[in-house]
CSV table of C-alpha atoms and ligand atoms in Angstrom, one decimal:
chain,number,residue,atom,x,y,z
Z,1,UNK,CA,-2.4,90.2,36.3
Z,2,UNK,CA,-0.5,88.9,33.1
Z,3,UNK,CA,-2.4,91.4,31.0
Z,4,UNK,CA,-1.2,90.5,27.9
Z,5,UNK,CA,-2.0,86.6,26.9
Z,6,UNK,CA,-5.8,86.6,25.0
Z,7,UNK,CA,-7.8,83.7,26.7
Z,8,UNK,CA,-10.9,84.6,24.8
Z,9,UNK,CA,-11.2,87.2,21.7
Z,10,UNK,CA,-14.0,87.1,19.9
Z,11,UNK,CA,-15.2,89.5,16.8
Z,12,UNK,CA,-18.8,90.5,16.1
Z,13,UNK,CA,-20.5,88.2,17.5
Z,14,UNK,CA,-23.9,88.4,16.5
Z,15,UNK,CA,-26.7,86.2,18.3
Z,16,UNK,CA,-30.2,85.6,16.2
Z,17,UNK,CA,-34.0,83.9,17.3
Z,18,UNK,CA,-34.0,81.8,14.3
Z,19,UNK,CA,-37.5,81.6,14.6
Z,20,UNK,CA,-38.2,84.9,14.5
Z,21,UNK,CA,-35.3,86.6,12.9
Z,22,UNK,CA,-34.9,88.6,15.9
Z,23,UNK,CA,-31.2,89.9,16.4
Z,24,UNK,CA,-30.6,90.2,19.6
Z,25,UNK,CA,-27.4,91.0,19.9
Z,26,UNK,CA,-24.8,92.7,17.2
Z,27,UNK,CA,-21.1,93.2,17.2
Z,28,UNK,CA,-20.2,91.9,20.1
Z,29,UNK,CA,-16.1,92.2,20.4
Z,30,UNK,CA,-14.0,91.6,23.5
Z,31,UNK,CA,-11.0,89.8,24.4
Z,32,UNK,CA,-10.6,88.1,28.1
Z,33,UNK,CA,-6.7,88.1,29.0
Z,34,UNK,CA,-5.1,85.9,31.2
Z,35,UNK,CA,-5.4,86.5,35.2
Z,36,UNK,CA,-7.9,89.5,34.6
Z,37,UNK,CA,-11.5,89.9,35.7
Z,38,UNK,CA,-13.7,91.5,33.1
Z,39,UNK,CA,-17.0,92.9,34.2
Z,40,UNK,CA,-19.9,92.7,31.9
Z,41,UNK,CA,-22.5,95.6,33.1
Z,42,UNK,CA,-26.0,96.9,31.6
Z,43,UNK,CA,-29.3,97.1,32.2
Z,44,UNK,CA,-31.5,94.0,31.8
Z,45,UNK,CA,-32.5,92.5,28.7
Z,46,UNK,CA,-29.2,94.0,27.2
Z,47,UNK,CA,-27.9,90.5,26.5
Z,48,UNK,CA,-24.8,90.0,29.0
Z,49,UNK,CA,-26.2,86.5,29.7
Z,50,UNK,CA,-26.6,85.1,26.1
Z,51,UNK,CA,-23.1,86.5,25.1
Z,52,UNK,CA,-21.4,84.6,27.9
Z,53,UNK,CA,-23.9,81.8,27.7
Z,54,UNK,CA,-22.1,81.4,23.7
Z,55,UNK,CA,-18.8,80.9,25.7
Z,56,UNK,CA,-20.2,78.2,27.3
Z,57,UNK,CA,-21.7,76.9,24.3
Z,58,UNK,CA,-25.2,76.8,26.3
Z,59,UNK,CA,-27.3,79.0,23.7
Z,60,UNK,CA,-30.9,77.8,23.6
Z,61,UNK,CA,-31.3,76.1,20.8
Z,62,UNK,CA,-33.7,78.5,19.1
Z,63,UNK,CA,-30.9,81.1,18.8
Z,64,UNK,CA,-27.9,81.2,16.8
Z,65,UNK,CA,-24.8,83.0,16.8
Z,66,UNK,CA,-22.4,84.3,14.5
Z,67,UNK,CA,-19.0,85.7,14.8
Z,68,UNK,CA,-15.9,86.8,12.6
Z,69,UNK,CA,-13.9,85.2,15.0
Z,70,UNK,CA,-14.1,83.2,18.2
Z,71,UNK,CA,-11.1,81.9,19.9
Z,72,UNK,CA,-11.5,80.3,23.5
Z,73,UNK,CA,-8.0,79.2,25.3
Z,74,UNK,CA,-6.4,78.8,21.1
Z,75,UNK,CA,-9.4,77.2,20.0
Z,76,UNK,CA,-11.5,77.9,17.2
Z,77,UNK,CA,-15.3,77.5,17.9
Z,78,UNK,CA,-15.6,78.4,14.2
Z,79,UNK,CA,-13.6,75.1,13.1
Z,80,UNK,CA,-13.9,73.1,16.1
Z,81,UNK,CA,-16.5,70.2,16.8
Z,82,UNK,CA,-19.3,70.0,19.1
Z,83,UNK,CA,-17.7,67.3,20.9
Z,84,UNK,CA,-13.9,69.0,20.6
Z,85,UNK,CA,-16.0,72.2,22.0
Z,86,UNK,CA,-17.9,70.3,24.8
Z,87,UNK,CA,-14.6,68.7,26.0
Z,88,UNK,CA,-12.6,71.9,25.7
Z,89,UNK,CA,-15.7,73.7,28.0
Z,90,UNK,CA,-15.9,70.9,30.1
Z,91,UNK,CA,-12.0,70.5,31.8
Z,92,UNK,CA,-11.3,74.2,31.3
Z,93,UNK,CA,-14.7,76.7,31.8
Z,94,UNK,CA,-16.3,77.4,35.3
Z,95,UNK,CA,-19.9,78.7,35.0
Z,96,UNK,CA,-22.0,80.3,38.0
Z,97,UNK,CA,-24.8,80.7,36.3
Z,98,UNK,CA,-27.7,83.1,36.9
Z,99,UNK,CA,-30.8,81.0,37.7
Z,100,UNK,CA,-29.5,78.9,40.6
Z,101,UNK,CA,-33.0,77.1,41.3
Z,102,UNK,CA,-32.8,75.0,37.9
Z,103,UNK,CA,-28.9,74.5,37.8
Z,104,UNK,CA,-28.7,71.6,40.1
Z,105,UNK,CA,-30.8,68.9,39.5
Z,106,UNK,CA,-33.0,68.6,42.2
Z,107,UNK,CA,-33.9,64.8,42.3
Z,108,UNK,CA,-30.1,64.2,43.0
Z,109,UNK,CA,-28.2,65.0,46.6
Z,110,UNK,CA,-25.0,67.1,45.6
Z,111,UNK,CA,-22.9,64.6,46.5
Z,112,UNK,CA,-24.2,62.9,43.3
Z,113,UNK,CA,-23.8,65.8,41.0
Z,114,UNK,CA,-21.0,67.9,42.2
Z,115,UNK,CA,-17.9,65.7,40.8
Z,116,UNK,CA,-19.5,64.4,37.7
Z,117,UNK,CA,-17.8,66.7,35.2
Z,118,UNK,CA,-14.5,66.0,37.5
Z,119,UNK,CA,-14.7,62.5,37.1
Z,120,UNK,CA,-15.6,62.5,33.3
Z,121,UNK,CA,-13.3,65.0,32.1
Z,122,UNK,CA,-10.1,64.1,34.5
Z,123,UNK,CA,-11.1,59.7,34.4
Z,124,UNK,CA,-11.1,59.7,38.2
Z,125,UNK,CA,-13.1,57.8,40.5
Z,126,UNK,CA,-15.9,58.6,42.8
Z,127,UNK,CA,-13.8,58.6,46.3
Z,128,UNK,CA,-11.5,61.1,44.4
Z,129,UNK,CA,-14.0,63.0,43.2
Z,130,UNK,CA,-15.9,63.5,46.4
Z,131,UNK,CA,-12.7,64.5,48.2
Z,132,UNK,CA,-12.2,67.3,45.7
Z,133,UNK,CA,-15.8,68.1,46.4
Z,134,UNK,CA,-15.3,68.5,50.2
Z,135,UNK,CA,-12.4,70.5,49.7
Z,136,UNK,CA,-14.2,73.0,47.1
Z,137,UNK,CA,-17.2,73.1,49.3
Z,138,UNK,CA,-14.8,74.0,52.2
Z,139,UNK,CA,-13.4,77.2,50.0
Z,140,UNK,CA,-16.8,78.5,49.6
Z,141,UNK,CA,-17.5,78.5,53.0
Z,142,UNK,CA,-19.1,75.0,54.1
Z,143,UNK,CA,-17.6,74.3,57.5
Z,144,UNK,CA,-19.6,70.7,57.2
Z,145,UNK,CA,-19.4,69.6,53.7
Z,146,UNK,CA,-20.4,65.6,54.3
Z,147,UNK,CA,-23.8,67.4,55.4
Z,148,UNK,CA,-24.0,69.5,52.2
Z,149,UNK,CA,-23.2,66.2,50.2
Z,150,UNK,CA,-25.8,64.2,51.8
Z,151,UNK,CA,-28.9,67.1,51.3
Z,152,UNK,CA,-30.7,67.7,47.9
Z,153,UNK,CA,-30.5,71.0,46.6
Z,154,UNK,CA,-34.3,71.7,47.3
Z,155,UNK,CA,-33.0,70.9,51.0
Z,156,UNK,CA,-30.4,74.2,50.9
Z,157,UNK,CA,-31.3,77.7,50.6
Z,158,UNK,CA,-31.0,80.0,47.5
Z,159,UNK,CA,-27.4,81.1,49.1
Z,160,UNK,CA,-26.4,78.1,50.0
Z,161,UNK,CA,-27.0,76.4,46.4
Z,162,UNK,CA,-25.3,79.5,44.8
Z,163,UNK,CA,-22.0,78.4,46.6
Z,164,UNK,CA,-22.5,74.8,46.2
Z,165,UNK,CA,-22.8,76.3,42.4
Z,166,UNK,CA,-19.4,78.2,42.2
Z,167,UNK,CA,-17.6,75.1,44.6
Z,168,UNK,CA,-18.9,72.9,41.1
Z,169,UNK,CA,-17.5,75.7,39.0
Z,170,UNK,CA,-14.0,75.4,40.9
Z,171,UNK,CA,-13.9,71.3,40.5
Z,172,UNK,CA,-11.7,71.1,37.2
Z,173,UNK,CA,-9.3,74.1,38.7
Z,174,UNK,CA,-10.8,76.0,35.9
Z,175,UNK,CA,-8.7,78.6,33.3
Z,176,UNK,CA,-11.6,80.6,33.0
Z,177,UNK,CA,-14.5,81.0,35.5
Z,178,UNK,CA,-17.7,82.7,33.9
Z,179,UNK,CA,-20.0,84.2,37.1
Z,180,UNK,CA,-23.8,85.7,36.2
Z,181,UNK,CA,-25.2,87.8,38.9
Z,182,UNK,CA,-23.1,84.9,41.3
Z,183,UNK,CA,-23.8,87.5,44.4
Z,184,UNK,CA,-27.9,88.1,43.9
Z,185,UNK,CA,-29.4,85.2,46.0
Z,186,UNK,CA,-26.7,86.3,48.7
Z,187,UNK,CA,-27.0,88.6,51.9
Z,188,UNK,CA,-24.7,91.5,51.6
Z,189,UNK,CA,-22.2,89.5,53.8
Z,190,UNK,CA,-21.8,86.5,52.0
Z,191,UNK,CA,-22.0,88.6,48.9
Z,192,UNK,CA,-18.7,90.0,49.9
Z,193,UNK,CA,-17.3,87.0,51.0
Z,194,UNK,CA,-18.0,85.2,47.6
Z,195,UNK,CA,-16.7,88.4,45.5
Z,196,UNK,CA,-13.5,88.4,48.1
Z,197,UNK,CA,-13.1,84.5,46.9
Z,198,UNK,CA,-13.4,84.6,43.3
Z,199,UNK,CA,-10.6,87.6,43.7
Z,200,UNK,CA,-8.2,85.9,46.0
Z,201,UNK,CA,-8.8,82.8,43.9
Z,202,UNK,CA,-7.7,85.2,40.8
Z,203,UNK,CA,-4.7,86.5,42.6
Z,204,UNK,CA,-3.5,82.8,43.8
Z,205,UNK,CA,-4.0,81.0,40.4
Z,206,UNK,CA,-4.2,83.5,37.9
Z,207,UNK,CA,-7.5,82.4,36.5
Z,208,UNK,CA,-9.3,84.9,34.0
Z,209,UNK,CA,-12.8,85.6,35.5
Z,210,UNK,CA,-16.0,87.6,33.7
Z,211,UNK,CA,-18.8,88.8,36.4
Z,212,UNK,CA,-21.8,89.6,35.4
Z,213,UNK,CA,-23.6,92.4,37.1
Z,214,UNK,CA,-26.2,94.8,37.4
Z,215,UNK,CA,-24.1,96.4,40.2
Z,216,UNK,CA,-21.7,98.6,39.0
Z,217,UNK,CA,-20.5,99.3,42.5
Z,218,UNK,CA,-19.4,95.5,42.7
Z,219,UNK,CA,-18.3,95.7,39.6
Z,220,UNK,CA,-16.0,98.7,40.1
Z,221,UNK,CA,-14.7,97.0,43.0
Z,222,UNK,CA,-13.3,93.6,42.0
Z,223,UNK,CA,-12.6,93.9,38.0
Z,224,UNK,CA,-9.9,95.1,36.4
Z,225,UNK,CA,-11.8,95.4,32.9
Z,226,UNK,CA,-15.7,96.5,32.4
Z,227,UNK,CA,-17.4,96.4,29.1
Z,228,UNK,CA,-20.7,98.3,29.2
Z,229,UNK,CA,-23.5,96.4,27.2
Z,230,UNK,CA,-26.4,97.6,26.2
Z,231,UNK,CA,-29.8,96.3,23.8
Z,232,UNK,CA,-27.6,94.1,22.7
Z,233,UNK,CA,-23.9,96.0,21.8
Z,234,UNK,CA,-21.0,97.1,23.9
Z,235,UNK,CA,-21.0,100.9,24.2
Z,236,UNK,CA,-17.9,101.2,26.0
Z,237,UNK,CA,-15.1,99.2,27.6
Z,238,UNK,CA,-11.9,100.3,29.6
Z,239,UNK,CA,-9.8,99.8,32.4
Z,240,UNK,CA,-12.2,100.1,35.8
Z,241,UNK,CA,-10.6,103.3,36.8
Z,242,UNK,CA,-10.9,104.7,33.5
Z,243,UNK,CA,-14.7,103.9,33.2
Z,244,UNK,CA,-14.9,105.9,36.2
Z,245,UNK,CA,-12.7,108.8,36.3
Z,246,UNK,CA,-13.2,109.3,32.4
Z,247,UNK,CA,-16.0,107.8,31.2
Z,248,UNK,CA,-17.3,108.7,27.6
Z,249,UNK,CA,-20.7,107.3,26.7
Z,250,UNK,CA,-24.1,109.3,28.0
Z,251,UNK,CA,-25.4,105.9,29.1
Z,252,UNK,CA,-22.0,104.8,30.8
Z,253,UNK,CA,-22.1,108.4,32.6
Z,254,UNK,CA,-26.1,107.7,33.8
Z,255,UNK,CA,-25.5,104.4,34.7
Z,256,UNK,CA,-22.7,106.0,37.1
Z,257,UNK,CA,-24.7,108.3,37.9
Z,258,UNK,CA,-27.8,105.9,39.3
Z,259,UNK,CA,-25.1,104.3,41.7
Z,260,UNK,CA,-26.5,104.6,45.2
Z,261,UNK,CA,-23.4,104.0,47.2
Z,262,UNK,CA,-20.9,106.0,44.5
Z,263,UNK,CA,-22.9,109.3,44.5
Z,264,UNK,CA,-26.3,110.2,45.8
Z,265,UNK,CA,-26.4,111.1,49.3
Z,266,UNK,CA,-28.2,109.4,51.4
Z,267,UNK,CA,-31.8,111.1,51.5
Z,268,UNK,CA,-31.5,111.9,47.8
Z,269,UNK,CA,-34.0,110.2,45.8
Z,270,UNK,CA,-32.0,108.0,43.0
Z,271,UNK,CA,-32.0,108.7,39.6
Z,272,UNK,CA,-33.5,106.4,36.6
Z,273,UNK,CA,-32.5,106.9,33.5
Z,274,UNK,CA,-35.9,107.3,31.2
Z,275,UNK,CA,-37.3,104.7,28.6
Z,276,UNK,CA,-37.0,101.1,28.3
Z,277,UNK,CA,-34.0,99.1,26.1
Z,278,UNK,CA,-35.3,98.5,22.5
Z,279,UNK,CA,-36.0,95.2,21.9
Z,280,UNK,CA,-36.2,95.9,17.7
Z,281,UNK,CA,-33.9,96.4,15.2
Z,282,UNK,CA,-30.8,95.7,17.8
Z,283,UNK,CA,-28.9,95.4,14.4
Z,284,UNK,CA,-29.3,99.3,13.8
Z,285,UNK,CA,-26.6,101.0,12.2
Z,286,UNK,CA,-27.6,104.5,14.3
Z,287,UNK,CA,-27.1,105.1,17.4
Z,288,UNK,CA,-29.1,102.3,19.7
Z,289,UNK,CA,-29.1,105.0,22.7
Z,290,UNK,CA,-29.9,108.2,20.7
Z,291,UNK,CA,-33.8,107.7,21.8
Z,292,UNK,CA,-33.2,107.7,25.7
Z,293,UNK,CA,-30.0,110.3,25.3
Z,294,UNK,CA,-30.2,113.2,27.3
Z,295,UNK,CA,-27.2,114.6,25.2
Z,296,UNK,CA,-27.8,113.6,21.4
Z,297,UNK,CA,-27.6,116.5,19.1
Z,298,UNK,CA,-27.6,116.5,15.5
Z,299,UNK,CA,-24.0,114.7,15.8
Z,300,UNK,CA,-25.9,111.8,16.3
Z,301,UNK,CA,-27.7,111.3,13.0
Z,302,UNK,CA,-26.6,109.2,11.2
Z,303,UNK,CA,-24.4,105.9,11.3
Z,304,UNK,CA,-23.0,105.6,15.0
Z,305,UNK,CA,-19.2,106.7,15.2
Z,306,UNK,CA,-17.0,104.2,17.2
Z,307,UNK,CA,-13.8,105.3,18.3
Z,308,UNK,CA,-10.7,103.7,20.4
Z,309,UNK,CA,-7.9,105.5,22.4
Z,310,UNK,CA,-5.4,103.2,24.3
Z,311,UNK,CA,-7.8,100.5,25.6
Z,312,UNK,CA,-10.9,102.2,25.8
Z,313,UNK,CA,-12.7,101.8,23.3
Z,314,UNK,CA,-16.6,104.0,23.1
Z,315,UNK,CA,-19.4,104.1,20.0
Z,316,UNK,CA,-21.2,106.9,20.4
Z,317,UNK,CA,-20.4,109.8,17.5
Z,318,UNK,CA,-20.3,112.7,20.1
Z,319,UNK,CA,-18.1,111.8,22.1
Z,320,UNK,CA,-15.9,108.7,20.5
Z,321,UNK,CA,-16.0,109.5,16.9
Z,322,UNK,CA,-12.6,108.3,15.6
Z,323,UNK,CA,-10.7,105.5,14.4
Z,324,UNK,CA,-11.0,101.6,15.5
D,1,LIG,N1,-34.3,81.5,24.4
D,1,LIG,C1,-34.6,82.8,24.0
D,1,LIG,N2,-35.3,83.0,22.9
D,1,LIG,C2,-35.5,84.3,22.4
D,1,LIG,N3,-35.1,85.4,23.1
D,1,LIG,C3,-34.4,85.2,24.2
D,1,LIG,C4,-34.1,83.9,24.7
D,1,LIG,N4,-33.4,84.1,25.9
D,1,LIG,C5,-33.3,85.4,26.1
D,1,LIG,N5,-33.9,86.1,25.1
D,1,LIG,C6,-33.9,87.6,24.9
D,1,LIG,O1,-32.6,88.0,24.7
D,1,LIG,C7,-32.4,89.3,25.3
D,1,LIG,C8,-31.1,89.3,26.1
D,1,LIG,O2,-31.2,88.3,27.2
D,1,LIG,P1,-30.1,88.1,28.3
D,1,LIG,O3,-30.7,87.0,29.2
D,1,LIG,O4,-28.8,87.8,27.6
D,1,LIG,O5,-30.1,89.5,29.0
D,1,LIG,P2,-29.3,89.9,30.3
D,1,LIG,O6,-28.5,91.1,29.9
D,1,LIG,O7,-28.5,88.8,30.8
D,1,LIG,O8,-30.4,90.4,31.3
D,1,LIG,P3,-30.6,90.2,32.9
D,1,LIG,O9,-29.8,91.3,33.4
D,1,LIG,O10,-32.0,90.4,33.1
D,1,LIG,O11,-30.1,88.9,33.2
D,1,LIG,C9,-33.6,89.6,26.1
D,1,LIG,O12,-34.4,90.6,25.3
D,1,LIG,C10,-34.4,88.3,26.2
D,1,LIG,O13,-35.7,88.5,26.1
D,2,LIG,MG1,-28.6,87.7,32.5
């Protein structure tokens, strides 16, 4: 891993329902470096997808974002145009994207969707195009490709379309490869084998990956950064060995602590943490955890204290209060 280069820093991003006034999510900072893979982790509704999807320029149109800064690959999305943005996305961003049913466009067979944004953005021709396709098709794990070119996506299962969906991700030889939940339609086989690919594919070409995941077991295993997200804010990031050996936050610690496979035996019931993630006032200058805390105190009145060390940085006035 490089480890130093920034592929993606953005500063407070801040994503809004325009119709509603809703924030949804607030001060959103993190930085993606060249050759790492950062894990985004947090319970659902915590906003993991709409931060990446701002990446990707793919927000619904209802919602809008804001940021201090937002610097993809040396561009500025703040000064950029759509079209500059769209072009940029296009040769240079690989997205797996959550809901694999609606990705593909069913009325098509793959072979006429898969090297569409190869031929646009690289001005080659069909032939080439579909040879790139059979090779992709073949990393994923296709040992017939021309069959998985000539069958509409309604034709393949929910595993088979999610590789067919990271094979289109890996068309452009992407600098950046953007994966949500890419392993939940899989068996726990091929959910190895895909996570094993996205790594070796890291290793061999250096390409800076975010996961998305509710699985922080998965998430330990293949990423070398994890930001912890949650109603809408990051509460902690570090190294991966750091989150675990040392992590800070209360809700960092119980998501740890829920992890089948890290730490409950096997007859012992699992532990969920209480409460549900506030879906108001995600804008809140307190503590957004305070009300499901099993540790806040009187330390947590008050405006939330963030504090980094090194590179982890924590919000959460008991146990991070210090300088950024
Ligand atoms: N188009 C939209 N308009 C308004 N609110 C939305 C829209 N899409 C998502 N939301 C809301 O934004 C919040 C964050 O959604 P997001 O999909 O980013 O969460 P997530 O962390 O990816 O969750 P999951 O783990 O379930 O995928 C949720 O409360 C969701 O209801
Ligand atoms: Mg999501």
């Amino acid at each position: 891993m490089n480890g130093s280069e920034s592929i993606v820093e953005v500063k407070n991003l801040t994503i809004t329902d325009s119709a509603t006034d809703r924030v949804i999510a607030s001060n959103i900072s993190f930085e993606l470096k060249k050759g790492e893979i950062l894990g985004f982790v947090g319970e659902s509704g915590s906003g993991k997808t709409l931060s990446m999807k701002t990446v990707v320029n793919l927000l619904p149109s209802n919602l809008a974002a804001k940021s201090d800064k937002f610097i993809v690959l040396g561009n500025d999305y703040n000064e950029i145009s759509e079209n500059a943005k769209k072009a940029l996305i296009g040769k240079n961003i690989g997205l797996v994207p959550q809901n694999t049913v609606f990705y593909l466009h069913p009325m098509f067979k793959i072979k006429n969707q898969i090297a569409d944004g190869y031929m646009l953005y690289n001005k080659k021709k069909k032939s080439e195009g579909i040879e790139r396709a059979k090779e992709k098709l073949r990393i994923v794990g296709f040992k017939d490709p021309d069959r998985i070119l000539e069958s509409y996506p309604w034709q393949l299962s929910g595993g088979m379309r999610q590789r067919v969906n990271i094979a289109l991700a890996l068309m452009n030889d992407p600098q950046i490869i953007i994966a949500d939940e890419p392993t939940t339609a899989l068996d726990s086989t091929l959910q190895a084998q895909v996570l094993d690919l996205f790594k070796s594919i890291n290793e061999k070409t250096g390409v800076s990956i975010v996961i998305i995941s509710h699985d922080l077991g998965v998430i330990r295993k293949y990423c070398h950064r994890i930001a912890v997200m949650y109603a809408g804010q990051i509460l902690e990031s570090a190294p991966a060995d750091e989150i675990f050996e040392n992590a800070r936050h209360p809700y960092t610690k119980a998501l740890i602590r829920v992890i089948p496979s890290l730490n409950i035996k096997k007859d012992e019931r699992l532990m969920e943490i209480p409460g549900f993630v506030p879906e108001k006032n995600r804008e809140r200058k307190e503590c957004i955890f305070k009300k499901r805390c099993s540790e806040a105190d009187e330390r947590c009145n008050g405006d939330v204290k963030e504090g980094i060390e090194g590179l982890h940085y924590c919000k959460c006035s008991k146990y991070c209060g210090g300088e950024v």
